[in-house]
Short mmCIF file of C-alpha atoms in Angstrom, two decimals:
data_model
loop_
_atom_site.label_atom_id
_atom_site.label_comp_id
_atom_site.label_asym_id
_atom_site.label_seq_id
_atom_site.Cartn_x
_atom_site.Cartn_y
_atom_site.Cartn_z
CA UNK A 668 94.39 106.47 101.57
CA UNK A 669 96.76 103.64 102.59
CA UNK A 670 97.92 101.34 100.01
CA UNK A 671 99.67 97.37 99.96
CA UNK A 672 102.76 98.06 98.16
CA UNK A 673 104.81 95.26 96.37
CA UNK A 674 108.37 95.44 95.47
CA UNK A 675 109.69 94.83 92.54
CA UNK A 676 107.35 95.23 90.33
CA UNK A 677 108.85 93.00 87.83
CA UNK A 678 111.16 90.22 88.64
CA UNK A 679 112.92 88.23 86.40
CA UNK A 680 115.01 84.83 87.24
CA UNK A 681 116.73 82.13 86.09
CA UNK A 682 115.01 78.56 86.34
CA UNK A 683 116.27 76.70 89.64
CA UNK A 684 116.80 80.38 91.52
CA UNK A 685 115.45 81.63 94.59
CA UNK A 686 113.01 84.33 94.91
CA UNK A 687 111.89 86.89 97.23
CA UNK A 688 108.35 89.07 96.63
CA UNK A 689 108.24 91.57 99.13
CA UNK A 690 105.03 93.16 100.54
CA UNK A 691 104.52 95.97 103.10
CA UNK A 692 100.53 95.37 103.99
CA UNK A 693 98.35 98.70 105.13
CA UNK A 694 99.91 99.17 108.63
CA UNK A 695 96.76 98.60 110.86
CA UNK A 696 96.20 94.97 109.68
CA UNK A 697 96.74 91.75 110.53
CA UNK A 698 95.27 89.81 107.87
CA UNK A 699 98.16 89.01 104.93
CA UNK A 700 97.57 86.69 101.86
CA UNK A 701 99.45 86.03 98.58
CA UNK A 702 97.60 85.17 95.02
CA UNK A 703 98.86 84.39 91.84
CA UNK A 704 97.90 84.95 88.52
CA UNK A 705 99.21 83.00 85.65
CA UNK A 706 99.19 85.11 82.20
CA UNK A 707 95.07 84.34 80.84
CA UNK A 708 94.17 82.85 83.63
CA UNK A 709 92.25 83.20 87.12
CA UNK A 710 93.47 84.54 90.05
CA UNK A 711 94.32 81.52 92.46
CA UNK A 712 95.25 81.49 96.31
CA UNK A 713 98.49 80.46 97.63
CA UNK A 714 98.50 81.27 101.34
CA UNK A 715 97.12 83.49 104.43
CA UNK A 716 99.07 84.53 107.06
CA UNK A 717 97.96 85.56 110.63
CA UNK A 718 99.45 85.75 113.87
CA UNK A 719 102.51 85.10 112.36
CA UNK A 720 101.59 81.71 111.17
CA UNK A 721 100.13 80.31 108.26
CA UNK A 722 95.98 80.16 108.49
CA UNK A 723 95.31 78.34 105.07
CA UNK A 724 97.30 77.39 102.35
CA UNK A 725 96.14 75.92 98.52
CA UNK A 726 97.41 73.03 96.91
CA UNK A 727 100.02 75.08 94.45
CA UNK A 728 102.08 76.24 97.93
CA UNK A 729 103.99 73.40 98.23
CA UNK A 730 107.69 72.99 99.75
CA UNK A 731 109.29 75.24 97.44
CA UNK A 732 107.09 78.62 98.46
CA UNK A 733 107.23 79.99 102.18
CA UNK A 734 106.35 82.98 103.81
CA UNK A 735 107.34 85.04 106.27
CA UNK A 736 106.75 88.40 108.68
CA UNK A 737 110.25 89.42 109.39
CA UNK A 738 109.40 92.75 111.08
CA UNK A 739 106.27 94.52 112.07
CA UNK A 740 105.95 95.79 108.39
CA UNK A 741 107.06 93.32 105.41
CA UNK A 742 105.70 90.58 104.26
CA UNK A 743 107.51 88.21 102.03
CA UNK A 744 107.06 85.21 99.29
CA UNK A 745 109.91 83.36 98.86
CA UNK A 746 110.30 80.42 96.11
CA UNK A 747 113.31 78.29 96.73
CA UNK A 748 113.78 76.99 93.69
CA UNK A 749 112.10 78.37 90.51
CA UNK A 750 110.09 76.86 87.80
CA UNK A 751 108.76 77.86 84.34
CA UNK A 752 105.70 77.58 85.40
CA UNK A 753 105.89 79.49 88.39
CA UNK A 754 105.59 82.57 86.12
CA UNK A 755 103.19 84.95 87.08
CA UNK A 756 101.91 88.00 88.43
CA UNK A 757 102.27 87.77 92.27
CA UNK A 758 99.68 89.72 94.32
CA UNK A 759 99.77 90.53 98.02
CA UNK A 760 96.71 91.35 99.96
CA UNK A 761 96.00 92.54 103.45
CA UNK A 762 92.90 92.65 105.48
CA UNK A 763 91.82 94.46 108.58
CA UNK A 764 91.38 92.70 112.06
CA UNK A 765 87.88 93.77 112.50
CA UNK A 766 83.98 92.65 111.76
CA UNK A 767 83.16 95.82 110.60
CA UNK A 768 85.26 95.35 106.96
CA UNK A 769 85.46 92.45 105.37
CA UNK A 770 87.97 93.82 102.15
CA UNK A 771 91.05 92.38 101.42
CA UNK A 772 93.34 94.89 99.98
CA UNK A 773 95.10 94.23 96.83
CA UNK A 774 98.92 95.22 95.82
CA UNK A 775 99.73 96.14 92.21
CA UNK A 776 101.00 92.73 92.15
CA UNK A 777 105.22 91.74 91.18
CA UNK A 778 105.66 90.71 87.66
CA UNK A 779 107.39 86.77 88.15
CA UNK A 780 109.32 85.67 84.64
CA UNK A 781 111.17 82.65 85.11
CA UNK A 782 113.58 81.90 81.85
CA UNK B 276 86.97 72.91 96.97
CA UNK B 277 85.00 76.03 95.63
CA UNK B 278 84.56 76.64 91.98
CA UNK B 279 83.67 79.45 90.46
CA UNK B 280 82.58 80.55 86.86
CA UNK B 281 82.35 83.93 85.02
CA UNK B 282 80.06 84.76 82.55
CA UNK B 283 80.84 86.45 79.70
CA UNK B 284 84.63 86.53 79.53
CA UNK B 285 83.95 89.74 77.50
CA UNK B 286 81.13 92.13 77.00
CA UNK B 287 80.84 95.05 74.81
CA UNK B 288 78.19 97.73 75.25
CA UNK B 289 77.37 101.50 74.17
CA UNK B 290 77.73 104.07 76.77
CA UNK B 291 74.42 104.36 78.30
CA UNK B 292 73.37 100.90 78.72
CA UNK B 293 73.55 98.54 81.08
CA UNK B 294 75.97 95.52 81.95
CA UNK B 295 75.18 92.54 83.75
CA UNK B 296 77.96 89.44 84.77
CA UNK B 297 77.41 86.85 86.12
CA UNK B 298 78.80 84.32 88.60
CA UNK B 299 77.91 80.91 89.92
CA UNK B 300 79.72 78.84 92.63
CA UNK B 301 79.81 75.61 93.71
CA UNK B 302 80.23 75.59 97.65
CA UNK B 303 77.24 75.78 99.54
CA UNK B 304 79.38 76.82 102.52
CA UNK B 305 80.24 79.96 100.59
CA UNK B 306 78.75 83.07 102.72
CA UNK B 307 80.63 86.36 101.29
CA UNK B 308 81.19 87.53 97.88
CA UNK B 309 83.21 90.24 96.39
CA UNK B 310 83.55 92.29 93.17
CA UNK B 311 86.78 93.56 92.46
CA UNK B 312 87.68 96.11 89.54
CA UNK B 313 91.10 95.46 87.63
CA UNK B 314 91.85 98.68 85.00
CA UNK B 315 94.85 97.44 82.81
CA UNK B 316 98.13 97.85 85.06
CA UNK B 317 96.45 98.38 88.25
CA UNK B 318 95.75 96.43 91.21
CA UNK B 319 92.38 94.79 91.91
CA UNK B 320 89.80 97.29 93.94
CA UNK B 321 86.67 96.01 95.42
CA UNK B 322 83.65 97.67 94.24
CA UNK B 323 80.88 95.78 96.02
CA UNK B 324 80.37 92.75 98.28
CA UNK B 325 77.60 91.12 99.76
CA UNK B 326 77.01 88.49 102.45
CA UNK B 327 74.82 85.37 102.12
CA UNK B 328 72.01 86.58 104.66
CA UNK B 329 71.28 90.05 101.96
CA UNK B 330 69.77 89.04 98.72
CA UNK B 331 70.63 92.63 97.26
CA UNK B 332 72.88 95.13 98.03
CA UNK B 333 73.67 98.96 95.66
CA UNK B 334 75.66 101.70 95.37
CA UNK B 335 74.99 104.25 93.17
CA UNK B 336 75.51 102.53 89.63
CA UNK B 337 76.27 99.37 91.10
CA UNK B 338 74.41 96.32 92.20
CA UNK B 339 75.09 93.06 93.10
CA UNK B 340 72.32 90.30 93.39
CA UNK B 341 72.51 87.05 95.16
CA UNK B 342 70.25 83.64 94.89
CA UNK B 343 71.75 81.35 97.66
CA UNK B 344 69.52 78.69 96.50
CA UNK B 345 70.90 78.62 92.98
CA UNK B 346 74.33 79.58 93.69
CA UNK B 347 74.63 82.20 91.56
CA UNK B 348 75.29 85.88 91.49
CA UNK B 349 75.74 88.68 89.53
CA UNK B 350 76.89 92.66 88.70
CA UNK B 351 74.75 95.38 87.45
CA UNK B 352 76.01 98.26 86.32
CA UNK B 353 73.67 100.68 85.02
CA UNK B 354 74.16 103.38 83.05
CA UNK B 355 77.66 102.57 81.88
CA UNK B 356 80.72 105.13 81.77
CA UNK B 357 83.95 104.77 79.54
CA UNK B 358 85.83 104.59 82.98
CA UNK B 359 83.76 101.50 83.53
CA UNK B 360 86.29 99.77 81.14
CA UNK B 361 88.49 97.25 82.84
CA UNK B 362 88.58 93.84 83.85
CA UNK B 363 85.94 92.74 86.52
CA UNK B 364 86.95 89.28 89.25
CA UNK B 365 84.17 87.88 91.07
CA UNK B 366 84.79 85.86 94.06
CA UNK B 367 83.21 83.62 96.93
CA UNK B 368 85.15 82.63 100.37
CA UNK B 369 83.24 80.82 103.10
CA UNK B 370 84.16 83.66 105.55
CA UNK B 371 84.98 86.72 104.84
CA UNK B 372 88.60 86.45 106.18
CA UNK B 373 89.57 83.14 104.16
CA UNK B 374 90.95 83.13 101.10
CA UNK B 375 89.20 84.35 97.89
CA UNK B 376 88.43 81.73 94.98
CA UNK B 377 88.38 83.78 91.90
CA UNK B 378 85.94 83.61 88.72
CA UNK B 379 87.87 84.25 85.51
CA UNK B 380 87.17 87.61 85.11
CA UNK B 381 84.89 89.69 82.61
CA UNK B 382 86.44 92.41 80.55
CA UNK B 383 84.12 95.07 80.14
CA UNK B 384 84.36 97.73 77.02
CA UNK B 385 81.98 100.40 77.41
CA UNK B 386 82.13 102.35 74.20
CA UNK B 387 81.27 106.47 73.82
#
């Protein structure tokens, strides 16, 4: 069965770097989004992505996240400029284009530890 | 924007029984609602969803029950399994495309 992957699994930065979360979502969809969950706490929204723009985006993606397609399969987080608090575990998740499923598709998530 | 709140944030039962969480939400605009299974160092997998226009909807061991007018909902699982263990996320979205807003999450121990 076809699967979101997520690389790296674990990321680890220095405070003020940039960041890139990488995401290849299952190959027939069009649907991307990108959650977050902070250590303890609930699993919150950042963005959705479709037809290569962004559909709906939460208060937490400010200036310093964007996202991107770059080819038909990855799709990518970027953080310009870390923060503590961004540290978290970073999932990606996909969704068909179609009424008959409704799922979005989870990755096994990168691991985000800002020092 | 949408709320949502899980009930218990942990719940211990024998193998055998049953195990019920529950969810409420706040946004009356919210129409789909999934459960999604987290076992430690995994991703999130939905298990069961449901739609706003079905009060009920199982499969097999699972259930999930909705009450539009209170704005709650919740999980059954009967006749709990050790592999039931893990961390269960419920969630509400207004559509089924838009994003997900998350309940805390209920980690379930089902013990032999």
């Amino acid at each position: 069965e076809p699967e979101v992957t997520q690389t790296p699994s674990h990321q680890v930065t220095q405070m003020g770097q940039e960041v890139i979360l990488r995401c290849v979502p299952i190959s027939n969809h069009l649907y991307f989004y990108w959650y977050r969950q902070i250590l303890g706490q609930k699993v919150e929204f950042l963005v959705s992505f479709y037809n290569n723009e962004i559909s709906e985006k939460s208060e937490i993606f400010d200036d310093q996240f964007s996202v991107e397609r770059p080819d038909g399969s990855n799709f990518t987080l970027k953080i310009r400029s870390t923060k503590l608090e961004d540290s978290a575990m970073y999932f990606c998740a996909s969704r068909a284009r179609t009424r008959l499923t409704d799922t979005q598709y989870f990755g096994p998530g990168t691991r985000l530890t800002v020092l | 924007g949408e709320n949502v709140e899980q009930h218990p944030s942990t719940l211990s039962v024998q193998e055998g029984d049953s195990a019920v969480i529950k969810c409420t939400y706040s946004d009356s605009a919210s129409n789909y609602f999934p459960w999604y299974k987290q076992e430690l160092g995994k991703r999130p997998q939905l298990i069961i969803d449901i739609r706003s226009n079905v009060g009920e909807k199982k499969d097999q061991r699972i259930a999930v029950t909705l009450n539009k007018t209170a704005k709650h909902f919740s999980l059954h699982i009967t006749e709990t399994q050790p592999e039931d263990s893990a961390v269960y996320f419920c969630a509400a979205s207004r559509n089924a495309g838009n994003m997900l807003t998350f309940g805390g999450g209920t980690r379930l121990m089902v013990k032999p």
